[in-house]
Amino acid sequence: MEAVLLIGIQASGKTTFYLERFFRTHLRLNLDMLRTRRRERLLLAACLEAGQRFVVDNTNPTPADRARYIGPAREAHFAVIGYYLDVPAAEAVARNAGRPGKERVPERAIWATAARLEPPTREEGFDALYRLRPASDGWEVVPLE
Ligand SMILES: Nc1ncnc2c1ncn2[C@@H]1O[C@H](COP(=O)(O)OP(=O)(O)O)[C@@H](O)[C@H]1O
Ligand SMILES: [Mg+2]
């Protein structure tokens, strides 16, 4: 059983990464889609109860945001894996500008999340944690100790 947390500012590439790596195996929890924390809580509890692998596809910028999932997942004996998509805000802003109108977010929201973001650490309860940086052919992956 595995819980995957994505961490990254808007337009860093989280949903693309989910689709490429996890679409076939992991249920996706995404607050933009679910709209309310209540729905998210219910589906998180359902995954944990059922032993269903899932990915949290939210920005998750602070330890408190991440603790919402890490604590319950560990209690349910899920391995918790984190992927920190470390994309410069200016690059995310540029990617955002290239999205279709409905998917575009206000630029200031990206800068605001970038300012709040605290890079994740293993001490938060991750069993494995990776930092992803943009590379010429996808991502450069660095395991964080
Ligand atoms: N590895 C990548 N390199 C360059 N552009 C990317 C990469 N992954 C995603 N993108 C582009 O960046 C934009 C945002 O991606 P998306 O996955 O929707 O981000 P998020 O879910 O974090 O908001 C999209 O236009 C997408 O095509
Ligand atoms: Mg997304």
PDB file of C-alpha atoms and ligand atoms in Angstrom:
ATOM      1  CA  MET A   1       0.000   0.000   0.000  1.00  0.00           C
ATOM      2  CA  GLU A   2       1.424   3.317  -1.025  1.00  0.00           C
ATOM      3  CA  ALA A   3       0.515   6.961  -0.625  1.00  0.00           C
ATOM      4  CA  VAL A   4       2.227   9.405  -2.984  1.00  0.00           C
ATOM      5  CA  LEU A   5       2.397  13.113  -2.179  1.00  0.00           C
ATOM      6  CA  LEU A   6       3.238  15.571  -4.898  1.00  0.00           C
ATOM      7  CA  ILE A   7       4.675  18.906  -3.750  1.00  0.00           C
ATOM      8  CA  GLY A   8       5.036  21.761  -6.192  1.00  0.00           C
ATOM      9  CA  ILE A   9       3.746  25.177  -7.123  1.00  0.00           C
ATOM     10  CA  GLN A  10       0.992  25.650  -9.690  1.00  0.00           C
ATOM     11  CA  ALA A  11       2.063  24.634 -13.216  1.00  0.00           C
ATOM     12  CA  SER A  12       5.162  22.808 -11.931  1.00  0.00           C
ATOM     13  CA  GLY A  13       3.936  19.684 -13.731  1.00  0.00           C
ATOM     14  CA  LYS A  14       2.220  17.663 -10.984  1.00  0.00           C
ATOM     15  CA  THR A  15      -0.793  16.464 -12.944  1.00  0.00           C
ATOM     16  CA  THR A  16       1.334  15.631 -15.996  1.00  0.00           C
ATOM     17  CA  PHE A  17       3.621  13.592 -13.741  1.00  0.00           C
ATOM     18  CA  TYR A  18       0.613  11.814 -12.232  1.00  0.00           C
ATOM     19  CA  LEU A  19      -0.732  10.936 -15.680  1.00  0.00           C
ATOM     20  CA  GLU A  20       2.627   9.614 -16.844  1.00  0.00           C
ATOM     21  CA  ARG A  21       3.534   7.630 -13.756  1.00  0.00           C
ATOM     22  CA  PHE A  22       0.469   6.775 -11.709  1.00  0.00           C
ATOM     23  CA  PHE A  23      -2.720   7.017 -13.767  1.00  0.00           C
ATOM     24  CA  ARG A  24      -3.024   3.254 -14.228  1.00  0.00           C
ATOM     25  CA  THR A  25      -2.425   2.304 -10.600  1.00  0.00           C
ATOM     26  CA  HIS A  26      -3.203   5.150  -8.205  1.00  0.00           C
ATOM     27  CA  LEU A  27      -6.398   7.045  -7.485  1.00  0.00           C
ATOM     28  CA  ARG A  28      -5.925  10.810  -7.760  1.00  0.00           C
ATOM     29  CA  LEU A  29      -6.949  13.160  -4.960  1.00  0.00           C
ATOM     30  CA  ASN A  30      -7.010  16.748  -6.185  1.00  0.00           C
ATOM     31  CA  LEU A  31      -8.630  19.615  -4.363  1.00  0.00           C
ATOM     32  CA  ASP A  32      -9.355  21.617  -7.524  1.00  0.00           C
ATOM     33  CA  MET A  33     -11.492  18.704  -8.706  1.00  0.00           C
ATOM     34  CA  LEU A  34     -13.045  17.735  -5.364  1.00  0.00           C
ATOM     35  CA  ARG A  35     -13.656  21.353  -4.329  1.00  0.00           C
ATOM     36  CA  THR A  36     -14.059  20.692  -0.589  1.00  0.00           C
ATOM     37  CA  ARG A  37     -11.855  19.331   2.163  1.00  0.00           C
ATOM     38  CA  ARG A  38     -14.840  17.242   3.258  1.00  0.00           C
ATOM     39  CA  ARG A  39     -14.883  15.351  -0.031  1.00  0.00           C
ATOM     40  CA  GLU A  40     -11.131  14.984   0.135  1.00  0.00           C
ATOM     41  CA  ARG A  41     -11.305  13.605   3.687  1.00  0.00           C
ATOM     42  CA  LEU A  42     -13.956  11.069   2.707  1.00  0.00           C
ATOM     43  CA  LEU A  43     -11.997   9.813  -0.296  1.00  0.00           C
ATOM     44  CA  LEU A  44      -8.727   9.720   1.649  1.00  0.00           C
ATOM     45  CA  ALA A  45     -10.439   7.636   4.336  1.00  0.00           C
ATOM     46  CA  ALA A  46     -11.882   5.351   1.642  1.00  0.00           C
ATOM     47  CA  CYS A  47      -8.424   4.766   0.112  1.00  0.00           C
ATOM     48  CA  LEU A  48      -6.898   4.039   3.500  1.00  0.00           C
ATOM     49  CA  GLU A  49      -9.727   1.705   4.489  1.00  0.00           C
ATOM     50  CA  ALA A  50      -9.677  -0.135   1.157  1.00  0.00           C
ATOM     51  CA  GLY A  51      -5.899  -0.362   0.841  1.00  0.00           C
ATOM     52  CA  GLN A  52      -6.053   1.574  -2.438  1.00  0.00           C
ATOM     53  CA  ARG A  53      -2.919   3.306  -3.678  1.00  0.00           C
ATOM     54  CA  PHE A  54      -3.398   7.025  -4.253  1.00  0.00           C
ATOM     55  CA  VAL A  55      -1.640  10.246  -5.209  1.00  0.00           C
ATOM     56  CA  VAL A  56      -2.322  13.603  -3.574  1.00  0.00           C
ATOM     57  CA  ASP A  57      -2.081  16.014  -6.500  1.00  0.00           C
ATOM     58  CA  ASN A  58      -2.174  19.311  -4.586  1.00  0.00           C
ATOM     59  CA  THR A  59       0.491  22.001  -4.180  1.00  0.00           C
ATOM     60  CA  ASN A  60       1.115  20.870  -0.552  1.00  0.00           C
ATOM     61  CA  PRO A  61       3.482  23.784   0.156  1.00  0.00           C
ATOM     62  CA  THR A  62       3.900  23.492   3.957  1.00  0.00           C
ATOM     63  CA  PRO A  63       4.608  20.706   6.449  1.00  0.00           C
ATOM     64  CA  ALA A  64       1.107  21.272   7.896  1.00  0.00           C
ATOM     65  CA  ASP A  65      -0.464  20.715   4.461  1.00  0.00           C
ATOM     66  CA  ARG A  66       1.455  17.469   4.088  1.00  0.00           C
ATOM     67  CA  ALA A  67       0.795  16.254   7.644  1.00  0.00           C
ATOM     68  CA  ARG A  68      -2.909  16.044   6.779  1.00  0.00           C
ATOM     69  CA  TYR A  69      -2.087  12.966   4.649  1.00  0.00           C
ATOM     70  CA  ILE A  70       1.158  11.627   6.115  1.00  0.00           C
ATOM     71  CA  GLY A  71      -0.199  10.941   9.609  1.00  0.00           C
ATOM     72  CA  PRO A  72      -3.319   9.006   8.571  1.00  0.00           C
ATOM     73  CA  ALA A  73      -1.451   7.141   5.801  1.00  0.00           C
ATOM     74  CA  ARG A  74       1.261   5.955   8.178  1.00  0.00           C
ATOM     75  CA  GLU A  75      -1.342   4.916  10.736  1.00  0.00           C
ATOM     76  CA  ALA A  76      -2.962   2.805   8.015  1.00  0.00           C
ATOM     77  CA  HIS A  77       0.457   1.197   7.286  1.00  0.00           C
ATOM     78  CA  PHE A  78       0.866   2.850   3.899  1.00  0.00           C
ATOM     79  CA  ALA A  79       4.357   3.671   2.688  1.00  0.00           C
ATOM     80  CA  VAL A  80       4.514   7.430   2.090  1.00  0.00           C
ATOM     81  CA  ILE A  81       6.489   8.594  -0.937  1.00  0.00           C
ATOM     82  CA  GLY A  82       7.064  12.278  -1.721  1.00  0.00           C
ATOM     83  CA  TYR A  83       7.969  13.930  -5.024  1.00  0.00           C
ATOM     84  CA  TYR A  84       9.042  17.547  -4.763  1.00  0.00           C
ATOM     85  CA  LEU A  85       8.755  19.176  -8.185  1.00  0.00           C
ATOM     86  CA  ASP A  86      11.339  21.908  -7.721  1.00  0.00           C
ATOM     87  CA  VAL A  87      10.550  24.241 -10.606  1.00  0.00           C
ATOM     88  CA  PRO A  88      11.567  27.938 -10.484  1.00  0.00           C
ATOM     89  CA  ALA A  89       8.502  30.177 -10.134  1.00  0.00           C
ATOM     90  CA  ALA A  90       9.452  32.064 -13.313  1.00  0.00           C
ATOM     91  CA  GLU A  91       9.432  28.799 -15.256  1.00  0.00           C
ATOM     92  CA  ALA A  92       6.060  27.778 -13.807  1.00  0.00           C
ATOM     93  CA  VAL A  93       4.674  31.198 -14.715  1.00  0.00           C
ATOM     94  CA  ALA A  94       5.842  30.643 -18.298  1.00  0.00           C
ATOM     95  CA  ARG A  95       4.301  27.149 -18.427  1.00  0.00           C
ATOM     96  CA  ASN A  96       1.084  28.537 -16.980  1.00  0.00           C
ATOM     97  CA  ALA A  97       0.911  31.169 -19.702  1.00  0.00           C
ATOM     98  CA  GLY A  98       1.008  28.365 -22.281  1.00  0.00           C
ATOM     99  CA  ARG A  99      -1.995  26.519 -20.830  1.00  0.00           C
ATOM    100  CA  PRO A 100      -5.513  26.770 -22.180  1.00  0.00           C
ATOM    101  CA  GLY A 101      -7.553  29.558 -20.563  1.00  0.00           C
ATOM    102  CA  LYS A 102      -9.636  27.346 -18.282  1.00  0.00           C
ATOM    103  CA  GLU A 103      -6.548  25.716 -16.774  1.00  0.00           C
ATOM    104  CA  ARG A 104      -4.595  28.940 -16.342  1.00  0.00           C
ATOM    105  CA  VAL A 105      -4.233  30.307 -12.812  1.00  0.00           C
ATOM    106  CA  PRO A 106      -3.558  33.941 -11.875  1.00  0.00           C
ATOM    107  CA  GLU A 107       0.199  34.564 -12.029  1.00  0.00           C
ATOM    108  CA  ARG A 108       0.223  36.121  -8.561  1.00  0.00           C
ATOM    109  CA  ALA A 109      -1.086  32.837  -7.088  1.00  0.00           C
ATOM    110  CA  ILE A 110       2.048  31.067  -8.342  1.00  0.00           C
ATOM    111  CA  TRP A 111       4.363  33.669  -6.780  1.00  0.00           C
ATOM    112  CA  ALA A 112       2.371  33.483  -3.518  1.00  0.00           C
ATOM    113  CA  THR A 113       2.659  29.685  -3.295  1.00  0.00           C
ATOM    114  CA  ALA A 114       6.371  29.854  -4.182  1.00  0.00           C
ATOM    115  CA  ALA A 115       6.887  32.297  -1.290  1.00  0.00           C
ATOM    116  CA  ARG A 116       5.107  29.982   1.160  1.00  0.00           C
ATOM    117  CA  LEU A 117       6.672  26.747  -0.012  1.00  0.00           C
ATOM    118  CA  GLU A 118       8.848  24.932   2.505  1.00  0.00           C
ATOM    119  CA  PRO A 119      10.792  22.111   0.827  1.00  0.00           C
ATOM    120  CA  PRO A 120       9.805  18.747   2.293  1.00  0.00           C
ATOM    121  CA  THR A 121      12.140  16.732   4.517  1.00  0.00           C
ATOM    122  CA  ARG A 122      12.247  13.033   5.379  1.00  0.00           C
ATOM    123  CA  GLU A 123      11.597  13.959   9.028  1.00  0.00           C
ATOM    124  CA  GLU A 124       7.984  14.770   8.150  1.00  0.00           C
ATOM    125  CA  GLY A 125       7.407  11.030   7.879  1.00  0.00           C
ATOM    126  CA  PHE A 126       8.269  10.175   4.269  1.00  0.00           C
ATOM    127  CA  ASP A 127       9.556   6.656   3.663  1.00  0.00           C
ATOM    128  CA  ALA A 128      11.152   7.958   0.479  1.00  0.00           C
ATOM    129  CA  LEU A 129      11.470  11.479  -0.874  1.00  0.00           C
ATOM    130  CA  TYR A 130      12.675  12.660  -4.272  1.00  0.00           C
ATOM    131  CA  ARG A 131      13.441  16.100  -5.647  1.00  0.00           C
ATOM    132  CA  LEU A 132      12.656  16.557  -9.316  1.00  0.00           C
ATOM    133  CA  ARG A 133      14.216  19.382 -11.317  1.00  0.00           C
ATOM    134  CA  PRO A 134      13.485  20.163 -14.944  1.00  0.00           C
ATOM    135  CA  ALA A 135      15.987  18.567 -17.303  1.00  0.00           C
ATOM    136  CA  SER A 136      16.348  18.604 -21.075  1.00  0.00           C
ATOM    137  CA  ASP A 137      14.498  15.293 -21.453  1.00  0.00           C
ATOM    138  CA  GLY A 138      12.066  15.355 -18.520  1.00  0.00           C
ATOM    139  CA  TRP A 139      13.234  15.382 -14.918  1.00  0.00           C
ATOM    140  CA  GLU A 140      16.481  15.091 -13.015  1.00  0.00           C
ATOM    141  CA  VAL A 141      15.642  12.942  -9.973  1.00  0.00           C
ATOM    142  CA  VAL A 142      17.587  13.272  -6.723  1.00  0.00           C
ATOM    143  CA  PRO A 143      16.706  11.099  -3.710  1.00  0.00           C
ATOM    144  CA  LEU A 144      16.657  13.183  -0.506  1.00  0.00           C
ATOM    145  CA  GLU A 145      18.188  11.553   2.583  1.00  0.00           C
TER     146      GLU A 145
HETATM  147  N1  LIG B   1       8.480  18.113 -17.428  1.00  0.00           N
HETATM  148  C1  LIG B   1       7.913  19.165 -18.014  1.00  0.00           C
HETATM  149  N2  LIG B   1       8.648  20.018 -18.739  1.00  0.00           N
HETATM  150  C2  LIG B   1       8.091  21.090 -19.339  1.00  0.00           C
HETATM  151  N3  LIG B   1       6.785  21.412 -19.289  1.00  0.00           N
HETATM  152  C3  LIG B   1       5.990  20.601 -18.571  1.00  0.00           C
HETATM  153  C4  LIG B   1       6.504  19.437 -17.883  1.00  0.00           C
HETATM  154  N4  LIG B   1       5.466  18.829 -17.241  1.00  0.00           N
HETATM  155  C5  LIG B   1       4.391  19.582 -17.511  1.00  0.00           C
HETATM  156  N5  LIG B   1       4.674  20.628 -18.308  1.00  0.00           N
HETATM  157  C6  LIG B   1       3.734  21.660 -18.786  1.00  0.00           C
HETATM  158  O1  LIG B   1       3.553  22.577 -17.733  1.00  0.00           O
HETATM  159  C7  LIG B   1       2.189  22.978 -17.647  1.00  0.00           C
HETATM  160  C8  LIG B   1       1.659  22.660 -16.297  1.00  0.00           C
HETATM  161  O2  LIG B   1       1.621  21.253 -16.108  1.00  0.00           O
HETATM  162  P1  LIG B   1       0.602  20.579 -15.093  1.00  0.00           P
HETATM  163  O3  LIG B   1       0.952  19.121 -15.068  1.00  0.00           O
HETATM  164  O4  LIG B   1      -0.802  20.934 -15.406  1.00  0.00           O
HETATM  165  O5  LIG B   1       1.055  21.294 -13.706  1.00  0.00           O
HETATM  166  P2  LIG B   1       0.340  21.315 -12.267  1.00  0.00           P
HETATM  167  O6  LIG B   1      -0.558  20.103 -12.197  1.00  0.00           O
HETATM  168  O7  LIG B   1       1.498  21.252 -11.293  1.00  0.00           O
HETATM  169  O8  LIG B   1      -0.391  22.598 -12.152  1.00  0.00           O
HETATM  170  C9  LIG B   1       1.463  22.234 -18.759  1.00  0.00           C
HETATM  171  O9  LIG B   1       1.316  23.116 -19.841  1.00  0.00           O
HETATM  172  C10 LIG B   1       2.384  21.066 -19.084  1.00  0.00           C
HETATM  173  O10 LIG B   1       2.249  20.680 -20.423  1.00  0.00           O
HETATM  174 MG    MG B   2      -2.609  20.027 -11.736  1.00  0.00          MG
END
